[in-house]
Short mmCIF file of C-alpha atoms in Angstrom, two decimals:
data_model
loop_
_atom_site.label_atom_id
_atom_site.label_comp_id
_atom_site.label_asym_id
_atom_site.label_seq_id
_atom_site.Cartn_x
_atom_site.Cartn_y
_atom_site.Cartn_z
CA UNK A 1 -22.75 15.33 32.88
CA UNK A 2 -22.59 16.14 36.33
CA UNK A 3 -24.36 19.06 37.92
CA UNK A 4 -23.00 21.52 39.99
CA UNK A 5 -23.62 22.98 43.06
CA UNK A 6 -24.31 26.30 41.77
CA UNK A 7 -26.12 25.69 39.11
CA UNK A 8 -23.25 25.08 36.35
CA UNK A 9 -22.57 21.47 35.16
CA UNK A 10 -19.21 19.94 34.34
CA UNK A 11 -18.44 16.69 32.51
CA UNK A 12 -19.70 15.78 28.94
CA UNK A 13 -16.64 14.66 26.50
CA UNK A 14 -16.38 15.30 23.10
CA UNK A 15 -14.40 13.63 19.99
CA UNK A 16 -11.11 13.97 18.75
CA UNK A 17 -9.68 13.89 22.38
CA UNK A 18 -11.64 17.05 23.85
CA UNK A 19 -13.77 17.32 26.95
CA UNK A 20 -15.79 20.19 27.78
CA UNK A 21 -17.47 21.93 30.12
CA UNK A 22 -18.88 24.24 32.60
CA UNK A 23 -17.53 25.02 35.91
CA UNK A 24 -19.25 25.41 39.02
CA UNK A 25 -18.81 29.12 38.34
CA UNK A 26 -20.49 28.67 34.68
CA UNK A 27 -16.52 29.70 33.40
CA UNK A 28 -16.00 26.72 30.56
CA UNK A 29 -13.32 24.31 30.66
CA UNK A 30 -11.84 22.60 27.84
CA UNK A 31 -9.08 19.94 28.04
CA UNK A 32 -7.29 18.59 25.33
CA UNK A 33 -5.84 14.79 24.79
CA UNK A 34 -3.62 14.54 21.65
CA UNK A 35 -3.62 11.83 19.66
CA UNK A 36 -0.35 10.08 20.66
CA UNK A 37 2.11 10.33 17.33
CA UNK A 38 3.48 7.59 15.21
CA UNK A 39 7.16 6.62 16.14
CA UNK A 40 10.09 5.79 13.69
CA UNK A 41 12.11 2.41 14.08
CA UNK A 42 13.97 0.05 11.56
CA UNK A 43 15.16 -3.35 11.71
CA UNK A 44 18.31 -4.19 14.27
CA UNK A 45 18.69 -7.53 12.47
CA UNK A 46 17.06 -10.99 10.87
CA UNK A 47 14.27 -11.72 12.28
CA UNK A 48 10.38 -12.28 13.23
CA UNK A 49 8.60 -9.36 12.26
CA UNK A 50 6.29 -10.09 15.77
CA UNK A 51 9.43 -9.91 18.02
CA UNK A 52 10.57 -6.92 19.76
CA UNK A 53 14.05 -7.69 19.33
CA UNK A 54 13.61 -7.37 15.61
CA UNK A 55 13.18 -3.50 15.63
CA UNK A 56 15.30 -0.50 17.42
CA UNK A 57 13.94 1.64 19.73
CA UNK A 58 11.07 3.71 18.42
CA UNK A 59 8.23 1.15 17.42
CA UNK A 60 5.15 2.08 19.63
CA UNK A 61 3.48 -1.34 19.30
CA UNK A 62 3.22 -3.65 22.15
CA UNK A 63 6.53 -5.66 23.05
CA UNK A 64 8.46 -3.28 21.31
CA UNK A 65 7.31 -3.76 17.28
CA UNK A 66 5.69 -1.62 14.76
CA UNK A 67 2.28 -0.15 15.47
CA UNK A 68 -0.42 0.64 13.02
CA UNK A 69 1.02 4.54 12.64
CA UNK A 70 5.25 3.87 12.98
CA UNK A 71 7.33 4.82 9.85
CA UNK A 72 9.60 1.68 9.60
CA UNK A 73 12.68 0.69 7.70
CA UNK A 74 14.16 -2.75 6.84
CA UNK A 75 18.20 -2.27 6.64
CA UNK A 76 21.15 -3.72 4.42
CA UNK A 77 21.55 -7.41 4.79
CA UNK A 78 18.70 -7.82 7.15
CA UNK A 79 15.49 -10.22 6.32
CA UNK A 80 12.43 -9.49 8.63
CA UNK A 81 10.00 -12.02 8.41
CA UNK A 82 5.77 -12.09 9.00
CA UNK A 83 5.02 -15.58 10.02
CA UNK A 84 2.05 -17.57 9.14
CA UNK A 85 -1.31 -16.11 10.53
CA UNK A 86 0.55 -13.07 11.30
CA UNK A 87 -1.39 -9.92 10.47
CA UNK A 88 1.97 -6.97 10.63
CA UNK A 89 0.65 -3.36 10.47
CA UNK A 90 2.59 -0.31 10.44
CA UNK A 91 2.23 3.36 8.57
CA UNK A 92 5.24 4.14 6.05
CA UNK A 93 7.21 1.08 4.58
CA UNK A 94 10.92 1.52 3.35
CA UNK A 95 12.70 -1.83 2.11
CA UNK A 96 16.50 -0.38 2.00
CA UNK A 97 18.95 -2.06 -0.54
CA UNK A 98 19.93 -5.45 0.38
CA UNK A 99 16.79 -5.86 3.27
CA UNK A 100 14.22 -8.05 3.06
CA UNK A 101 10.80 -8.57 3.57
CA UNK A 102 9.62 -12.11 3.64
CA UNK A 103 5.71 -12.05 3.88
CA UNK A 104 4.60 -16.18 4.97
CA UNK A 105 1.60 -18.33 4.13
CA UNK A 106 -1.39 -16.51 5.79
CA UNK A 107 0.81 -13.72 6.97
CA UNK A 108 0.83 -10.01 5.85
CA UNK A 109 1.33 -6.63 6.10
CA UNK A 110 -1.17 -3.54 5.85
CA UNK A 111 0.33 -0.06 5.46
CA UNK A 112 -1.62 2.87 5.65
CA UNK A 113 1.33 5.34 4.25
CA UNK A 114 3.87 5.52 1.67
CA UNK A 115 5.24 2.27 0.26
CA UNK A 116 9.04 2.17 -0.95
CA UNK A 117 11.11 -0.89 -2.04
CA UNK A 118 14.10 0.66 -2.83
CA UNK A 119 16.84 -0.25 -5.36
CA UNK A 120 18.10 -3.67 -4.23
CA UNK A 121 15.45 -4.25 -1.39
CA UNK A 122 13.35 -7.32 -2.37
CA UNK A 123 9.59 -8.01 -1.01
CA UNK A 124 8.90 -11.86 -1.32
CA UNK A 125 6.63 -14.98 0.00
CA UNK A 126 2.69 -15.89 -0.93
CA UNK A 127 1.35 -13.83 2.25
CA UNK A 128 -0.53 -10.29 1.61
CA UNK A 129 0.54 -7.12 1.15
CA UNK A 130 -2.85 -4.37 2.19
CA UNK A 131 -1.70 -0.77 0.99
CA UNK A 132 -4.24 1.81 2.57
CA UNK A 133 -4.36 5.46 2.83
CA UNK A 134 -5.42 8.57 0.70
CA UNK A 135 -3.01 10.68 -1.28
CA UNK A 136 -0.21 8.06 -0.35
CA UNK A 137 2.55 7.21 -2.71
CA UNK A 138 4.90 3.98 -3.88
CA UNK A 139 7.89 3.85 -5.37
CA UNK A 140 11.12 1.80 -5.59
CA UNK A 141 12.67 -0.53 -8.22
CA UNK A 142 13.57 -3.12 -5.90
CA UNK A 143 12.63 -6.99 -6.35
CA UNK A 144 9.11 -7.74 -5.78
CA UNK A 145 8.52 -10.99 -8.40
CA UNK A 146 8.86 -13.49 -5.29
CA UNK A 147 5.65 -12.37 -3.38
CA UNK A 148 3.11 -14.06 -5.14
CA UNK A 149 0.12 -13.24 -2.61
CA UNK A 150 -2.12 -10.91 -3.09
CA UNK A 151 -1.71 -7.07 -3.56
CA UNK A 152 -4.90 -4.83 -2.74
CA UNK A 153 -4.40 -1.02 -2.89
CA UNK A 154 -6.75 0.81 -0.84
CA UNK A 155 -7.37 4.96 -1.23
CA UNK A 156 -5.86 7.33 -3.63
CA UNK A 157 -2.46 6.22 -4.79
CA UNK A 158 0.54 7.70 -6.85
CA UNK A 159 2.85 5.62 -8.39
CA UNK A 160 5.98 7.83 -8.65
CA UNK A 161 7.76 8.39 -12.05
CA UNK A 162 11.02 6.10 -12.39
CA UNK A 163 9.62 3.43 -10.05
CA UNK A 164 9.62 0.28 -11.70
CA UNK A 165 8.12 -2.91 -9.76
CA UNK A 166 7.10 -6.50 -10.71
CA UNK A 167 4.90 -8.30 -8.52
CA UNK A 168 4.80 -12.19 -8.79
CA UNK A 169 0.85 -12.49 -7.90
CA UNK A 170 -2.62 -10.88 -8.53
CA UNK A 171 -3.16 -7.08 -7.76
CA UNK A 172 -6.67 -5.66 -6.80
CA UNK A 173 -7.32 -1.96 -7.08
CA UNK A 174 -9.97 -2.10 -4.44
CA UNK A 175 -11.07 1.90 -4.07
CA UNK A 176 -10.14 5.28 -5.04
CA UNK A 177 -7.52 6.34 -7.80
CA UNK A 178 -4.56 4.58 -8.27
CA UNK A 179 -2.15 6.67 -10.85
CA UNK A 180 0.71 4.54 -12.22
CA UNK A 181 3.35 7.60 -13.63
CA UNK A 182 6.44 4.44 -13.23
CA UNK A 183 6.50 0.49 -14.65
CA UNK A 184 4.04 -1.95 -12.84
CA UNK A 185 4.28 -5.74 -13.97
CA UNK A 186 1.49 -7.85 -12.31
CA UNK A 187 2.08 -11.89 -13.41
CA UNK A 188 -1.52 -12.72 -11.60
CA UNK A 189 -4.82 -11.28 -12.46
CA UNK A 190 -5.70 -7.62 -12.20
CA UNK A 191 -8.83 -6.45 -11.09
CA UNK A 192 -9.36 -2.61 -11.11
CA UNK A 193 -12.74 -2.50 -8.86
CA UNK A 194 -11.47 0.88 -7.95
CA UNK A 195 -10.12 3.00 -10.69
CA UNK A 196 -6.87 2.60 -12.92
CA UNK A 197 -5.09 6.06 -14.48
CA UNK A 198 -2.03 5.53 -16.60
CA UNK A 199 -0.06 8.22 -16.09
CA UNK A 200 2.30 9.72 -19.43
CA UNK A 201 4.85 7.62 -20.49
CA UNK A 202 3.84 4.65 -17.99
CA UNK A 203 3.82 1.47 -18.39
CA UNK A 204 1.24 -1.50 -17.39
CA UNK A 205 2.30 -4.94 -18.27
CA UNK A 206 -0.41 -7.62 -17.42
CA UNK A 207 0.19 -11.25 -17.71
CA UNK A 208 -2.89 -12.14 -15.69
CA UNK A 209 -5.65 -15.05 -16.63
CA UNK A 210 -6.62 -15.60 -20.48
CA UNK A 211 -10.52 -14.51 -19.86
CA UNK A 212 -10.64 -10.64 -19.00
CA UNK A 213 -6.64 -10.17 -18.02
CA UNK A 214 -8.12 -6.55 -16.57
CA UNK A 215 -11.11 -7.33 -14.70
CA UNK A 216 -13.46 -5.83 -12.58
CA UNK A 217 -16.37 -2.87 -13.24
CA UNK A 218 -13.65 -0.19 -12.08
CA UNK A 219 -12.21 2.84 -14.67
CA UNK A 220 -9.13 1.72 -16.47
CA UNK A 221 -8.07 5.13 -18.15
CA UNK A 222 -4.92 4.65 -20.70
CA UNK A 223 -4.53 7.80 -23.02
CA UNK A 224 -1.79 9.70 -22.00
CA UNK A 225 0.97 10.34 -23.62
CA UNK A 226 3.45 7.96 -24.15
CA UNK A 227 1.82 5.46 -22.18
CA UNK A 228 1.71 1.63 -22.56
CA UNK A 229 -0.41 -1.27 -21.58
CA UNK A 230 1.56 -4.69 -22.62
CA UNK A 231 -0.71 -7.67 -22.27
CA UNK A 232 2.19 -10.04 -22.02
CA UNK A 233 1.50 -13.66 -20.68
CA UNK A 234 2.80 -16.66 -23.04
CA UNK A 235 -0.46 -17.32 -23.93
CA UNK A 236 -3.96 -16.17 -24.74
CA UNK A 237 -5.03 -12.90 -23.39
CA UNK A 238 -8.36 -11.18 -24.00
CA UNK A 239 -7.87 -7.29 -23.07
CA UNK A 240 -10.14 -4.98 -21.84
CA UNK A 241 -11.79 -3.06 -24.15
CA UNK A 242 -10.92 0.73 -23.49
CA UNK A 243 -9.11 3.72 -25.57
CA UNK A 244 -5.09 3.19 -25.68
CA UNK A 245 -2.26 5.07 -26.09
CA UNK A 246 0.03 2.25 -27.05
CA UNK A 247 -1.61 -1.14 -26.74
CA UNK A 248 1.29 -3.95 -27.26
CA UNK A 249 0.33 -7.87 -27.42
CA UNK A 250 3.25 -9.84 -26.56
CA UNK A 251 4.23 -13.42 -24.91
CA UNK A 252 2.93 -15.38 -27.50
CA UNK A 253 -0.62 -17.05 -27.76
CA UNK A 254 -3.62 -15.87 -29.36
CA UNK A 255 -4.83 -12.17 -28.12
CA UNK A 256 -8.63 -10.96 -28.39
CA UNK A 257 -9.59 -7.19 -27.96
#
């Protein structure tokens, strides 16, 4: 702070964008900085997801792509691609029908907003896909079984009702409440470290690792109404030990509850 000459003081600063103060004629003065908002851009064609030519106007990241807090959408018949070592961010995720997502090696992609992979979009590759935020929501019944890397939801999630997506790898439930009201197929291991809710009339099919196909010390809850849990890989399973709704063994090979 500064001191002025009459005895008031100016300066000081404050969080969430403020500063404050007093004048030299002890009147206070507050100024204001807003947070600068998210932007909205999709794809304008195949392409790097790093490239600014990728993306229309409307990205706020450097070079013209997707910052941390853009809403961005992958169009019809166009393939965006996160290279190897590539770490994408953005805020809201929309796959439309016939776009792609191809997510490389030890690329990937954290969102901190709503996930949807629409009817006909397709997420694929073995990189990462991060899915942050509280109260945040995924949906979609587009083609997922190609991305076999990792898939770690982060914060309270909903899964809306009539979604119905299959990833090809593992799935981590990292933190917070993750409520599946849709279809969720997982072919890798699931580990609920953060809590599980099934939601009524949803379904969880799990075709992860024989030994503890749910793992992980987090809350699987699966007594609503109507809803499933299908331990399904073509081999042996043991399951998890909670209360079920409907509990279905199928795929073949020896099953221990």
């Amino acid at each position: 702070e500064t001191r002025g000459g009459d005895g008031g003081f100016a300066g000081g600063g404050g969080g969430g964008g403020k500063q404050n103060g007093f004048g030299g004629n002890g009147i206070i003065v507050i100024t204001y900085e807003p947070a600068v908002a998210g932007g909205s851009c999709s794809s304008a064609g195949t392409g790097p997801w790093a490239t600014g030519g990728t993306w229309t106007a409307g990205c706020t990241g450097a070079s013209g792509i997707p910052a941390g807090n853009d809403t961005v959408t992958i169009l019809n018949t166009h393939n965006v691609t996160i290279a190897t070592g590539v770490n994408a961010v953005a805020e809201n995720i929309t796959i439309n029908s016939g776009g792609t997502l191809t997510i490389t090696s030890t690329g990937g992609l954290t969102a901190d907003g709503n996930f949807n992979n629409s009817s006909g979009g397709t997420v694929t590759g073995t990189g990462y896909l991060t899915l942050n935020g509280t109260s945040k929501t995924i949906e979609g019944t587009g083609s997922a079984t190609g991305l076999t890397g990792l898939v770690t939801l982060t914060g309270d999630k909903t899964i809306n009702a009539g979604t119905d997506l299959s990833f090809g790898g593992a799935m981590t439930i990292s933190s917070g409440t993750t409520t599946n009201n849709g279809t969720i197929s997982v072919a890798g291991t699931f580990t609920a470290t953060g809590n599980w809710t099934q939601g009524t009339d949803s379904t969880l099919n799990v075709a992860g690792s024989g030994t503890n196909a749910i793992a992980g010390a987090g809350t699987v809850t699966a007594t609503a109404s109507g809803n499933t849990v299908n331990y399904n890989l073509n081999g042996a399973q043991t399951c998890k030990v909670i209360s079920y709704h409907h509990l279905t063994l199928s795929g073949g090979g020896a099953k221990t509850c």
